[in-house]
Amino acid sequence: MTREEIKQLAAQYEIIDQEPDAEGLLLPRKGKPTDTVPAPYPNQRSAQFANNGAEPPDLQTAHFGKEGGADYIFALITGYNWGNGELLPTPPFAPSLKAGQFWNPYFKGGVISMPPPLSDGMIEFEDGTPATISQMAKDVCNFLRWTAETEFDDRRIYFWKMFTTIAIMNVAFFHYAQKMASFKIYMRQTYRYWKKPY
């Protein structure tokens, strides 16, 4: 996505600032790309009610908070068809599923309350890329990586600016030290026995 598309997407959400205005009111405003992604549910109870009694995790920290990071997220999203009889037979150790539960071997315990979030052809890419589950899962992993560190691009620019500055300063200091110390390094010192060296 371009910067303008990201700004348009962020402006679709209303964000309430933590600091009140001059009158002490918390007024909503249009979102900015640097804002935190808003929560889909207003509180914990509504989140549990909408997901069969299981509260969904905060995905802003999923990339760094889960062991395996993006690989775990990718496997979890694409692991619904494994062992349910479509690609491979159901394993004998699979637990019995209740209503609203799904078998996913990549989830701890193998039973997950989240339905399969992706299916083939859900969206259309502008460049004609096939909208397969694996392609969309990769896009989801990249997006969650970005939400975990929205300032990553800025920090990378600052790093290269700092690295370039330090490299130039090191070259300048090295040249100055060579210039000031070369006459001492290459100076011929002759000592005579009848003269003191100092």
Tab-separated table of N, CA, C and O in Angstrom, residues 50-55 80 99-103 107 111-116:
chain	number	residue	atom	x	y	z
A	50	ALA	N	-18.931	-12.982	21.536
A	50	ALA	CA	-18.862	-13.102	20.078
A	50	ALA	C	-17.993	-14.264	19.616
A	50	ALA	O	-18.023	-14.612	18.432
A	51	ASN	N	-17.215	-14.880	20.518
A	51	ASN	CA	-16.289	-15.944	20.131
A	51	ASN	C	-16.481	-17.214	20.946
A	51	ASN	O	-15.519	-17.842	21.379
A	52	ASN	N	-17.721	-17.596	21.177
A	52	ASN	CA	-18.059	-18.857	21.858
A	52	ASN	C	-17.427	-18.964	23.239
A	52	ASN	O	-16.964	-20.027	23.648
A	53	GLY	N	-17.360	-17.852	23.956
A	53	GLY	CA	-16.843	-17.863	25.317
A	53	GLY	C	-15.344	-17.741	25.434
A	53	GLY	O	-14.815	-17.707	26.536
A	54	ALA	N	-14.622	-17.687	24.317
A	54	ALA	CA	-13.160	-17.560	24.350
A	54	ALA	C	-12.772	-16.150	23.931
A	54	ALA	O	-13.197	-15.668	22.881
A	55	GLU	N	-11.956	-15.514	24.769
A	55	GLU	CA	-11.530	-14.155	24.442
A	55	GLU	C	-10.373	-14.198	23.452
A	55	GLU	O	-9.370	-14.878	23.686
A	80	TYR	N	-5.980	-25.273	9.214
A	80	TYR	CA	-7.321	-25.799	9.480
A	80	TYR	C	-7.654	-27.029	8.639
A	80	TYR	O	-8.433	-27.862	9.062
A	99	ALA	N	-19.684	-27.874	19.450
A	99	ALA	CA	-20.192	-26.921	18.473
A	99	ALA	C	-19.377	-25.623	18.549
A	99	ALA	O	-19.138	-25.097	19.637
A	100	GLY	N	-18.949	-25.142	17.408
A	100	GLY	CA	-18.161	-23.911	17.360
A	100	GLY	C	-16.688	-24.122	17.582
A	100	GLY	O	-15.952	-23.141	17.727
A	101	GLN	N	-16.226	-25.369	17.653
A	101	GLN	CA	-14.805	-25.643	17.822
A	101	GLN	C	-14.258	-26.270	16.548
A	101	GLN	O	-14.985	-26.902	15.779
A	102	PHE	N	-12.949	-26.080	16.331
A	102	PHE	CA	-12.312	-26.540	15.104
A	102	PHE	C	-10.986	-27.224	15.460
A	102	PHE	O	-10.338	-26.874	16.438
A	103	TRP	N	-10.595	-28.185	14.628
A	103	TRP	CA	-9.346	-28.914	14.830
A	103	TRP	C	-8.236	-28.180	14.099
A	103	TRP	O	-8.323	-27.902	12.906
A	107	PHE	N	-2.393	-25.257	17.061
A	107	PHE	CA	-2.841	-24.587	18.271
A	107	PHE	C	-2.615	-25.514	19.459
A	107	PHE	O	-2.729	-26.729	19.343
A	111	VAL	N	-7.457	-27.898	19.634
A	111	VAL	CA	-8.839	-27.437	19.475
A	111	VAL	C	-8.857	-25.928	19.622
A	111	VAL	O	-8.344	-25.380	20.607
A	112	ILE	N	-9.447	-25.242	18.648
A	112	ILE	CA	-9.489	-23.787	18.646
A	112	ILE	C	-10.922	-23.336	18.387
A	112	ILE	O	-11.668	-23.982	17.641
A	113	SER	N	-11.321	-22.248	19.029
A	113	SER	CA	-12.684	-21.726	18.867
A	113	SER	C	-12.796	-20.742	17.703
A	113	SER	O	-13.907	-20.408	17.312
A	114	MET	N	-11.677	-20.309	17.174
A	114	MET	CA	-11.720	-19.367	16.052
A	114	MET	C	-11.998	-20.129	14.761
A	114	MET	O	-11.291	-21.080	14.440
A	115	PRO	N	-13.020	-19.743	14.019
A	115	PRO	CA	-13.265	-20.414	12.742
A	115	PRO	C	-12.160	-20.072	11.743
A	115	PRO	O	-11.392	-19.130	11.962
A	116	PRO	N	-12.058	-20.833	10.664
A	116	PRO	CA	-11.017	-20.517	9.669
A	116	PRO	C	-11.186	-19.086	9.151
A	116	PRO	O	-12.229	-18.744	8.596
